[in-house]
JSON list of C-alpha atoms and ligand atoms in Angstrom, two decimals:
[
{"chain": "A", "resi": 14, "resn": "MET", "atom": "CA", "xyz": [-16.85, -21.44, -41.27]},
{"chain": "A", "resi": 15, "resn": "GLY", "atom": "CA", "xyz": [-14.99, -23.22, -44.66]},
{"chain": "A", "resi": 16, "resn": "PRO", "atom": "CA", "xyz": [-12.20, -25.04, -45.34]},
{"chain": "A", "resi": 17, "resn": "PRO", "atom": "CA", "xyz": [-8.85, -22.51, -46.60]},
{"chain": "A", "resi": 18, "resn": "GLY", "atom": "CA", "xyz": [-9.56, -20.84, -48.73]},
{"chain": "A", "resi": 19, "resn": "ALA", "atom": "CA", "xyz": [-13.36, -20.73, -49.39]},
{"chain": "A", "resi": 20, "resn": "GLY", "atom": "CA", "xyz": [-13.21, -17.30, -49.10]},
{"chain": "A", "resi": 21, "resn": "LYS", "atom": "CA", "xyz": [-14.52, -16.72, -45.50]},
{"chain": "A", "resi": 22, "resn": "GLY", "atom": "CA", "xyz": [-12.60, -13.87, -44.91]},
{"chain": "A", "resi": 23, "resn": "THR", "atom": "CA", "xyz": [-13.85, -11.90, -47.99]},
{"chain": "A", "resi": 24, "resn": "GLN", "atom": "CA", "xyz": [-17.24, -12.50, -47.24]},
{"chain": "A", "resi": 25, "resn": "ALA", "atom": "CA", "xyz": [-17.22, -11.88, -44.00]},
{"chain": "A", "resi": 26, "resn": "SER", "atom": "CA", "xyz": [-15.77, -8.46, -44.26]},
{"chain": "A", "resi": 27, "resn": "PHE", "atom": "CA", "xyz": [-18.89, -8.25, -46.98]},
{"chain": "A", "resi": 28, "resn": "ILE", "atom": "CA", "xyz": [-21.33, -9.29, -44.07]},
{"chain": "A", "resi": 29, "resn": "GLY", "atom": "CA", "xyz": [-19.85, -7.12, -41.72]},
{"chain": "A", "resi": 30, "resn": "GLU", "atom": "CA", "xyz": [-20.10, -4.09, -43.77]},
{"chain": "A", "resi": 31, "resn": "THR", "atom": "CA", "xyz": [-23.30, -4.68, -45.53]},
{"chain": "A", "resi": 32, "resn": "TYR", "atom": "CA", "xyz": [-24.98, -5.21, -41.83]},
{"chain": "A", "resi": 33, "resn": "SER", "atom": "CA", "xyz": [-22.82, -3.16, -40.05]},
{"chain": "A", "resi": 34, "resn": "ILE", "atom": "CA", "xyz": [-21.31, -5.26, -37.31]},
{"chain": "A", "resi": 35, "resn": "PRO", "atom": "CA", "xyz": [-17.94, -5.48, -36.35]},
{"chain": "A", "resi": 36, "resn": "GLN", "atom": "CA", "xyz": [-16.28, -9.42, -38.00]},
{"chain": "A", "resi": 37, "resn": "ILE", "atom": "CA", "xyz": [-14.37, -10.87, -35.80]},
{"chain": "A", "resi": 38, "resn": "SER", "atom": "CA", "xyz": [-12.17, -13.01, -36.92]},
{"chain": "A", "resi": 39, "resn": "THR", "atom": "CA", "xyz": [-9.79, -15.36, -34.49]},
{"chain": "A", "resi": 40, "resn": "GLY", "atom": "CA", "xyz": [-7.50, -15.56, -38.15]},
{"chain": "A", "resi": 41, "resn": "ASP", "atom": "CA", "xyz": [-6.85, -12.08, -37.99]},
{"chain": "A", "resi": 42, "resn": "ILE", "atom": "CA", "xyz": [-6.13, -11.67, -34.68]},
{"chain": "A", "resi": 43, "resn": "LEU", "atom": "CA", "xyz": [-3.64, -14.33, -34.15]},
{"chain": "A", "resi": 44, "resn": "ARG", "atom": "CA", "xyz": [-1.62, -13.14, -36.63]},
{"chain": "A", "resi": 45, "resn": "ASP", "atom": "CA", "xyz": [-1.89, -9.70, -35.33]},
{"chain": "A", "resi": 46, "resn": "ALA", "atom": "CA", "xyz": [-0.59, -11.08, -32.34]},
{"chain": "A", "resi": 47, "resn": "MET", "atom": "CA", "xyz": [2.02, -12.88, -33.86]},
{"chain": "A", "resi": 48, "resn": "LYS", "atom": "CA", "xyz": [2.96, -9.72, -35.83]},
{"chain": "A", "resi": 49, "resn": "ARG", "atom": "CA", "xyz": [3.59, -7.87, -32.49]},
{"chain": "A", "resi": 50, "resn": "GLU", "atom": "CA", "xyz": [5.63, -11.12, -30.93]},
{"chain": "A", "resi": 51, "resn": "THR", "atom": "CA", "xyz": [3.29, -11.05, -27.74]},
{"chain": "A", "resi": 52, "resn": "ASP", "atom": "CA", "xyz": [3.16, -14.15, -25.66]},
{"chain": "A", "resi": 53, "resn": "MET", "atom": "CA", "xyz": [-0.64, -15.83, -27.26]},
{"chain": "A", "resi": 54, "resn": "GLY", "atom": "CA", "xyz": [1.16, -14.53, -30.51]},
{"chain": "A", "resi": 55, "resn": "LYS", "atom": "CA", "xyz": [4.47, -16.50, -29.77]},
{"chain": "A", "resi": 56, "resn": "LYS", "atom": "CA", "xyz": [2.67, -19.33, -28.21]},
{"chain": "A", "resi": 57, "resn": "ALA", "atom": "CA", "xyz": [0.05, -19.61, -31.31]},
{"chain": "A", "resi": 58, "resn": "ARG", "atom": "CA", "xyz": [2.59, -19.67, -33.64]},
{"chain": "A", "resi": 59, "resn": "ASP", "atom": "CA", "xyz": [4.02, -22.92, -34.92]},
{"chain": "A", "resi": 60, "resn": "PHE", "atom": "CA", "xyz": [0.59, -24.18, -34.44]},
{"chain": "A", "resi": 61, "resn": "ILE", "atom": "CA", "xyz": [-0.10, -21.81, -37.43]},
{"chain": "A", "resi": 62, "resn": "ASN", "atom": "CA", "xyz": [3.06, -22.56, -39.36]},
{"chain": "A", "resi": 63, "resn": "GLU", "atom": "CA", "xyz": [2.70, -25.84, -39.43]},
{"chain": "A", "resi": 64, "resn": "GLY", "atom": "CA", "xyz": [-1.47, -25.45, -40.26]},
{"chain": "A", "resi": 65, "resn": "LYS", "atom": "CA", "xyz": [-2.85, -27.35, -36.94]},
{"chain": "A", "resi": 66, "resn": "LEU", "atom": "CA", "xyz": [-5.54, -25.25, -34.99]},
{"chain": "A", "resi": 67, "resn": "VAL", "atom": "CA", "xyz": [-4.18, -23.29, -32.05]},
{"chain": "A", "resi": 68, "resn": "PRO", "atom": "CA", "xyz": [-5.24, -24.79, -28.65]},
{"chain": "A", "resi": 69, "resn": "ASP", "atom": "CA", "xyz": [-9.02, -24.26, -27.68]},
{"chain": "A", "resi": 70, "resn": "GLU", "atom": "CA", "xyz": [-8.44, -22.61, -24.26]},
{"chain": "A", "resi": 71, "resn": "VAL", "atom": "CA", "xyz": [-6.21, -19.72, -26.54]},
{"chain": "A", "resi": 72, "resn": "VAL", "atom": "CA", "xyz": [-9.12, -18.97, -29.02]},
{"chain": "A", "resi": 73, "resn": "ILE", "atom": "CA", "xyz": [-12.05, -19.21, -26.77]},
{"chain": "A", "resi": 74, "resn": "GLY", "atom": "CA", "xyz": [-10.14, -16.94, -24.64]},
{"chain": "A", "resi": 75, "resn": "ILE", "atom": "CA", "xyz": [-10.23, -14.63, -27.55]},
{"chain": "A", "resi": 76, "resn": "VAL", "atom": "CA", "xyz": [-13.88, -14.48, -28.37]},
{"chain": "A", "resi": 77, "resn": "ARG", "atom": "CA", "xyz": [-14.70, -14.39, -24.86]},
{"chain": "A", "resi": 78, "resn": "ASP", "atom": "CA", "xyz": [-12.81, -11.09, -24.70]},
{"chain": "A", "resi": 79, "resn": "ARG", "atom": "CA", "xyz": [-13.89, -9.83, -27.92]},
{"chain": "A", "resi": 80, "resn": "LEU", "atom": "CA", "xyz": [-17.70, -10.44, -26.73]},
{"chain": "A", "resi": 81, "resn": "GLN", "atom": "CA", "xyz": [-17.54, -7.89, -23.52]},
{"chain": "A", "resi": 82, "resn": "GLU", "atom": "CA", "xyz": [-16.24, -5.00, -25.99]},
{"chain": "A", "resi": 83, "resn": "ALA", "atom": "CA", "xyz": [-19.24, -2.32, -26.60]},
{"chain": "A", "resi": 84, "resn": "ASP", "atom": "CA", "xyz": [-19.31, -3.02, -30.50]},
{"chain": "A", "resi": 85, "resn": "VAL", "atom": "CA", "xyz": [-20.76, -6.08, -30.45]},
{"chain": "A", "resi": 86, "resn": "LYS", "atom": "CA", "xyz": [-23.76, -4.80, -28.85]},
{"chain": "A", "resi": 87, "resn": "ASN", "atom": "CA", "xyz": [-25.87, -4.72, -32.17]},
{"chain": "A", "resi": 88, "resn": "GLY", "atom": "CA", "xyz": [-24.17, -8.07, -33.48]},
{"chain": "A", "resi": 89, "resn": "TYR", "atom": "CA", "xyz": [-20.85, -9.54, -35.15]},
{"chain": "A", "resi": 90, "resn": "ILE", "atom": "CA", "xyz": [-19.90, -11.94, -37.73]},
{"chain": "A", "resi": 91, "resn": "LEU", "atom": "CA", "xyz": [-17.72, -14.59, -36.24]},
{"chain": "A", "resi": 92, "resn": "ASP", "atom": "CA", "xyz": [-15.32, -15.34, -39.07]},
{"chain": "A", "resi": 93, "resn": "GLY", "atom": "CA", "xyz": [-13.37, -19.08, -39.03]},
{"chain": "A", "resi": 94, "resn": "PHE", "atom": "CA", "xyz": [-14.75, -19.99, -35.36]},
{"chain": "A", "resi": 95, "resn": "PRO", "atom": "CA", "xyz": [-15.83, -22.14, -33.77]},
{"chain": "A", "resi": 96, "resn": "ARG", "atom": "CA", "xyz": [-13.63, -24.91, -35.34]},
{"chain": "A", "resi": 97, "resn": "THR", "atom": "CA", "xyz": [-13.92, -27.66, -33.18]},
{"chain": "A", "resi": 98, "resn": "THR", "atom": "CA", "xyz": [-17.38, -29.17, -31.50]},
{"chain": "A", "resi": 99, "resn": "ALA", "atom": "CA", "xyz": [-15.16, -27.98, -27.97]},
{"chain": "A", "resi": 100, "resn": "GLN", "atom": "CA", "xyz": [-15.49, -23.96, -29.38]},
{"chain": "A", "resi": 101, "resn": "ALA", "atom": "CA", "xyz": [-18.64, -24.86, -29.82]},
{"chain": "A", "resi": 102, "resn": "ASP", "atom": "CA", "xyz": [-19.72, -25.97, -26.67]},
{"chain": "A", "resi": 103, "resn": "ALA", "atom": "CA", "xyz": [-18.19, -23.28, -25.45]},
{"chain": "A", "resi": 104, "resn": "LEU", "atom": "CA", "xyz": [-19.13, -20.34, -27.45]},
{"chain": "A", "resi": 105, "resn": "LYS", "atom": "CA", "xyz": [-22.86, -21.97, -26.71]},
{"chain": "A", "resi": 106, "resn": "THR", "atom": "CA", "xyz": [-22.13, -21.21, -23.04]},
{"chain": "A", "resi": 107, "resn": "MET", "atom": "CA", "xyz": [-20.52, -17.13, -22.94]},
{"chain": "A", "resi": 108, "resn": "LEU", "atom": "CA", "xyz": [-23.57, -17.03, -25.23]},
{"chain": "A", "resi": 109, "resn": "ALA", "atom": "CA", "xyz": [-26.16, -18.27, -23.47]},
{"chain": "A", "resi": 110, "resn": "THR", "atom": "CA", "xyz": [-25.22, -16.14, -20.05]},
{"chain": "A", "resi": 111, "resn": "MET", "atom": "CA", "xyz": [-24.73, -12.79, -21.74]},
{"chain": "A", "resi": 112, "resn": "GLY", "atom": "CA", "xyz": [-28.54, -13.34, -22.85]},
{"chain": "A", "resi": 113, "resn": "GLN", "atom": "CA", "xyz": [-27.48, -14.19, -26.31]},
{"chain": "A", "resi": 114, "resn": "LYS", "atom": "CA", "xyz": [-27.61, -17.11, -29.21]},
{"chain": "A", "resi": 115, "resn": "LEU", "atom": "CA", "xyz": [-26.58, -17.33, -33.16]},
{"chain": "A", "resi": 116, "resn": "ASP", "atom": "CA", "xyz": [-28.57, -16.89, -35.53]},
{"chain": "A", "resi": 117, "resn": "PHE", "atom": "CA", "xyz": [-26.83, -18.21, -38.24]},
{"chain": "A", "resi": 118, "resn": "ALA", "atom": "CA", "xyz": [-24.53, -20.34, -39.22]},
{"chain": "A", "resi": 119, "resn": "LEU", "atom": "CA", "xyz": [-22.88, -20.62, -42.57]},
{"chain": "A", "resi": 120, "resn": "SER", "atom": "CA", "xyz": [-20.91, -22.99, -44.41]},
{"chain": "A", "resi": 121, "resn": "LEU", "atom": "CA", "xyz": [-18.71, -22.37, -47.01]},
{"chain": "A", "resi": 122, "resn": "ASP", "atom": "CA", "xyz": [-18.29, -25.20, -49.99]},
{"chain": "A", "resi": 123, "resn": "VAL", "atom": "CA", "xyz": [-15.54, -25.11, -52.49]},
{"chain": "A", "resi": 124, "resn": "PRO", "atom": "CA", "xyz": [-14.25, -28.48, -53.86]},
{"chain": "A", "resi": 125, "resn": "GLU", "atom": "CA", "xyz": [-10.62, -28.93, -52.79]},
{"chain": "A", "resi": 126, "resn": "GLU", "atom": "CA", "xyz": [-9.35, -28.40, -55.90]},
{"chain": "A", "resi": 127, "resn": "LEU", "atom": "CA", "xyz": [-10.01, -25.18, -56.03]},
{"chain": "A", "resi": 128, "resn": "LEU", "atom": "CA", "xyz": [-8.89, -24.80, -52.80]},
{"chain": "A", "resi": 129, "resn": "VAL", "atom": "CA", "xyz": [-5.00, -25.49, -53.26]},
{"chain": "A", "resi": 130, "resn": "GLU", "atom": "CA", "xyz": [-5.13, -23.84, -56.43]},
{"chain": "A", "resi": 131, "resn": "ARG", "atom": "CA", "xyz": [-6.61, -19.91, -54.62]},
{"chain": "A", "resi": 132, "resn": "LEU", "atom": "CA", "xyz": [-4.39, -20.46, -51.83]},
{"chain": "A", "resi": 133, "resn": "LEU", "atom": "CA", "xyz": [-1.54, -20.38, -53.58]},
{"chain": "A", "resi": 134, "resn": "ASP", "atom": "CA", "xyz": [-2.04, -17.69, -55.35]},
{"chain": "A", "resi": 135, "resn": "ARG", "atom": "CA", "xyz": [-3.00, -15.91, -52.85]},
{"chain": "A", "resi": 136, "resn": "ALA", "atom": "CA", "xyz": [0.57, -16.94, -51.10]},
{"chain": "A", "resi": 137, "resn": "ARG", "atom": "CA", "xyz": [2.23, -15.14, -54.26]},
{"chain": "A", "resi": 138, "resn": "LYS", "atom": "CA", "xyz": [-0.02, -12.43, -53.31]},
{"chain": "A", "resi": 139, "resn": "GLU", "atom": "CA", "xyz": [-0.25, -11.52, -50.23]},
{"chain": "A", "resi": 140, "resn": "GLY", "atom": "CA", "xyz": [3.08, -13.97, -48.47]},
{"chain": "A", "resi": 141, "resn": "ARG", "atom": "CA", "xyz": [0.88, -15.40, -45.72]},
{"chain": "A", "resi": 142, "resn": "SER", "atom": "CA", "xyz": [2.98, -17.68, -43.78]},
{"chain": "A", "resi": 143, "resn": "ASP", "atom": "CA", "xyz": [1.07, -20.99, -43.74]},
{"chain": "A", "resi": 144, "resn": "ASP", "atom": "CA", "xyz": [0.36, -20.36, -47.64]},
{"chain": "A", "resi": 145, "resn": "THR", "atom": "CA", "xyz": [2.64, -22.84, -48.75]},
{"chain": "A", "resi": 146, "resn": "GLU", "atom": "CA", "xyz": [1.76, -26.44, -50.24]},
{"chain": "A", "resi": 147, "resn": "PRO", "atom": "CA", "xyz": [2.45, -28.48, -47.72]},
{"chain": "A", "resi": 148, "resn": "VAL", "atom": "CA", "xyz": [0.73, -26.75, -44.67]},
{"chain": "A", "resi": 149, "resn": "ILE", "atom": "CA", "xyz": [-1.96, -26.46, -46.96]},
{"chain": "A", "resi": 150, "resn": "ARG", "atom": "CA", "xyz": [-2.26, -29.92, -47.31]},
{"chain": "A", "resi": 151, "resn": "SER", "atom": "CA", "xyz": [-2.20, -29.50, -43.39]},
{"chain": "A", "resi": 152, "resn": "ARG", "atom": "CA", "xyz": [-4.71, -27.20, -43.20]},
{"chain": "A", "resi": 153, "resn": "LEU", "atom": "CA", "xyz": [-7.30, -29.28, -44.99]},
{"chain": "A", "resi": 154, "resn": "GLU", "atom": "CA", "xyz": [-6.46, -32.19, -43.27]},
{"chain": "A", "resi": 155, "resn": "THR", "atom": "CA", "xyz": [-7.47, -30.32, -39.66]},
{"chain": "A", "resi": 156, "resn": "TYR", "atom": "CA", "xyz": [-10.68, -29.13, -41.33]},
{"chain": "A", "resi": 157, "resn": "ARG", "atom": "CA", "xyz": [-11.68, -32.40, -42.48]},
{"chain": "A", "resi": 158, "resn": "SER", "atom": "CA", "xyz": [-10.61, -33.97, -39.21]},
{"chain": "A", "resi": 159, "resn": "GLN", "atom": "CA", "xyz": [-11.79, -31.24, -36.76]},
{"chain": "A", "resi": 160, "resn": "THR", "atom": "CA", "xyz": [-14.03, -28.65, -38.22]},
{"chain": "A", "resi": 161, "resn": "LEU", "atom": "CA", "xyz": [-16.01, -30.60, -40.33]},
{"chain": "A", "resi": 162, "resn": "PRO", "atom": "CA", "xyz": [-18.38, -32.23, -37.65]},
{"chain": "A", "resi": 163, "resn": "LEU", "atom": "CA", "xyz": [-19.46, -29.40, -36.76]},
{"chain": "A", "resi": 164, "resn": "MET", "atom": "CA", "xyz": [-21.82, -29.22, -40.11]},
{"chain": "A", "resi": 165, "resn": "GLU", "atom": "CA", "xyz": [-23.55, -32.17, -38.27]},
{"chain": "A", "resi": 166, "resn": "TYR", "atom": "CA", "xyz": [-23.53, -29.62, -34.81]},
{"chain": "A", "resi": 167, "resn": "TYR", "atom": "CA", "xyz": [-25.11, -26.92, -36.39]},
{"chain": "A", "resi": 168, "resn": "GLN", "atom": "CA", "xyz": [-27.93, -28.75, -38.68]},
{"chain": "A", "resi": 169, "resn": "ASN", "atom": "CA", "xyz": [-28.63, -30.58, -35.31]},
{"chain": "A", "resi": 170, "resn": "GLU", "atom": "CA", "xyz": [-28.92, -26.40, -34.17]},
{"chain": "A", "resi": 171, "resn": "GLY", "atom": "CA", "xyz": [-31.35, -26.15, -37.09]},
{"chain": "A", "resi": 172, "resn": "ILE", "atom": "CA", "xyz": [-29.33, -22.56, -37.68]},
{"chain": "A", "resi": 173, "resn": "LEU", "atom": "CA", "xyz": [-27.09, -24.54, -40.33]},
{"chain": "A", "resi": 174, "resn": "HIS", "atom": "CA", "xyz": [-26.64, -22.70, -43.94]},
{"chain": "A", "resi": 175, "resn": "THR", "atom": "CA", "xyz": [-24.48, -24.42, -46.90]},
{"chain": "A", "resi": 176, "resn": "VAL", "atom": "CA", "xyz": [-23.55, -21.63, -49.67]},
{"chain": "A", "resi": 177, "resn": "ASN", "atom": "CA", "xyz": [-22.10, -22.98, -53.03]},
{"chain": "A", "resi": 178, "resn": "GLY", "atom": "CA", "xyz": [-18.69, -20.99, -52.70]},
{"chain": "A", "resi": 179, "resn": "VAL", "atom": "CA", "xyz": [-17.61, -21.63, -56.25]},
{"chain": "A", "resi": 180, "resn": "GLY", "atom": "CA", "xyz": [-18.54, -17.86, -58.30]},
{"chain": "A", "resi": 181, "resn": "SER", "atom": "CA", "xyz": [-17.72, -14.70, -58.79]},
{"chain": "A", "resi": 182, "resn": "LEU", "atom": "CA", "xyz": [-17.46, -13.10, -54.96]},
{"chain": "A", "resi": 183, "resn": "GLU", "atom": "CA", "xyz": [-20.62, -11.19, -56.43]},
{"chain": "A", "resi": 184, "resn": "GLU", "atom": "CA", "xyz": [-22.35, -14.46, -57.02]},
{"chain": "A", "resi": 185, "resn": "VAL", "atom": "CA", "xyz": [-21.27, -15.86, -53.65]},
{"chain": "A", "resi": 186, "resn": "THR", "atom": "CA", "xyz": [-22.14, -12.43, -51.93]},
{"chain": "A", "resi": 187, "resn": "GLY", "atom": "CA", "xyz": [-25.20, -12.97, -53.28]},
{"chain": "A", "resi": 188, "resn": "ARG", "atom": "CA", "xyz": [-26.05, -16.50, -51.98]},
{"chain": "A", "resi": 189, "resn": "ILE", "atom": "CA", "xyz": [-25.40, -15.77, -48.70]},
{"chain": "A", "resi": 190, "resn": "LYS", "atom": "CA", "xyz": [-27.71, -12.09, -48.98]},
{"chain": "A", "resi": 191, "resn": "GLY", "atom": "CA", "xyz": [-30.68, -14.46, -50.17]},
{"chain": "A", "resi": 192, "resn": "ILE", "atom": "CA", "xyz": [-29.97, -16.21, -46.70]},
{"chain": "A", "resi": 193, "resn": "LEU", "atom": "CA", "xyz": [-30.13, -13.90, -44.28]},
{"chain": "A", "resi": 194, "resn": "GLY", "atom": "CA", "xyz": [-32.36, -11.10, -45.74]},
{"chain": "B", "resi": 14, "resn": "LIG", "atom": "P1", "xyz": [-7.42, -18.19, -40.58]},
{"chain": "B", "resi": 14, "resn": "LIG", "atom": "O1", "xyz": [-7.26, -17.15, -41.06]},
{"chain": "B", "resi": 14, "resn": "LIG", "atom": "O2", "xyz": [-9.25, -18.22, -40.13]},
{"chain": "B", "resi": 14, "resn": "LIG", "atom": "O3", "xyz": [-7.87, -19.53, -41.97]},
{"chain": "B", "resi": 14, "resn": "LIG", "atom": "O4", "xyz": [-6.70, -19.30, -39.30]},
{"chain": "B", "resi": 14, "resn": "LIG", "atom": "C1", "xyz": [-5.51, -19.02, -39.72]},
{"chain": "B", "resi": 14, "resn": "LIG", "atom": "C2", "xyz": [-4.98, -19.72, -38.66]},
{"chain": "B", "resi": 14, "resn": "LIG", "atom": "O5", "xyz": [-4.79, -19.49, -37.59]},
{"chain": "B", "resi": 14, "resn": "LIG", "atom": "C3", "xyz": [-5.51, -21.96, -38.40]},
{"chain": "B", "resi": 14, "resn": "LIG", "atom": "O6", "xyz": [-5.01, -22.79, -39.73]},
{"chain": "B", "resi": 14, "resn": "LIG", "atom": "C4", "xyz": [-5.23, -21.64, -37.32]},
{"chain": "B", "resi": 14, "resn": "LIG", "atom": "O7", "xyz": [-3.94, -22.39, -37.05]},
{"chain": "B", "resi": 14, "resn": "LIG", "atom": "C5", "xyz": [-5.48, -20.25, -36.44]},
{"chain": "B", "resi": 14, "resn": "LIG", "atom": "N1", "xyz": [-7.33, -20.43, -35.98]},
{"chain": "B", "resi": 14, "resn": "LIG", "atom": "C6", "xyz": [-8.06, -19.65, -36.44]},
{"chain": "B", "resi": 14, "resn": "LIG", "atom": "N2", "xyz": [-9.11, -19.49, -36.28]},
{"chain": "B", "resi": 14, "resn": "LIG", "atom": "C7", "xyz": [-8.79, -20.58, -35.09]},
{"chain": "B", "resi": 14, "resn": "LIG", "atom": "C8", "xyz": [-9.95, -21.13, -34.28]},
{"chain": "B", "resi": 14, "resn": "LIG", "atom": "N3", "xyz": [-10.84, -20.88, -34.13]},
{"chain": "B", "resi": 14, "resn": "LIG", "atom": "N4", "xyz": [-9.55, -22.24, -33.19]},
{"chain": "B", "resi": 14, "resn": "LIG", "atom": "C9", "xyz": [-8.06, -22.70, -33.95]},
{"chain": "B", "resi": 14, "resn": "LIG", "atom": "N5", "xyz": [-7.12, -22.44, -34.69]},
{"chain": "B", "resi": 14, "resn": "LIG", "atom": "C10", "xyz": [-7.41, -21.29, -35.36]}
]
């Protein structure tokens, strides 16, 4: 977990490679659906381009389907999911049915000024349709109002680890490795 621009995707990809487990990114799955213009992609487009969350039932469905696939047998890293307490509840129920539980919840912590700077830089490099300044502000607000409450949720579950997300890629990676072992 972490605000937009905190480096979730980059660090999740590193964790996936290091531990040989798949990275499940709801954002990537949604962007791919948008590109392919599937029904789900069309449904998600306006939410994404306005910096709002795609409805819970859509993303919960994505994760439910993905967790049925064979490659998640030995573990996986969820990137950008859950983002609401309703999603966290759905995940908990899903995992209980599968006889699984979450081992770690990692939260990447980066000050807001730095996030906007990083996202505008990414916009120049990657051209993501939701990396414009007004949409970035809206995504930050969405994060604050809907995703931040999850910190307490996972704090109460005893699995929350907050990682300082400021520093070089390697420094942040090192901090995460220190937690996961
Ligand atoms: P991300 O790549 O994780 O920054 O996600 C990009 C956009 O996809 C977000 O701003 C949301 O509009 C949407 N999205 C990704 N994951 C979720 C989620 N778990 N719940 C709702 N919307 C999501």
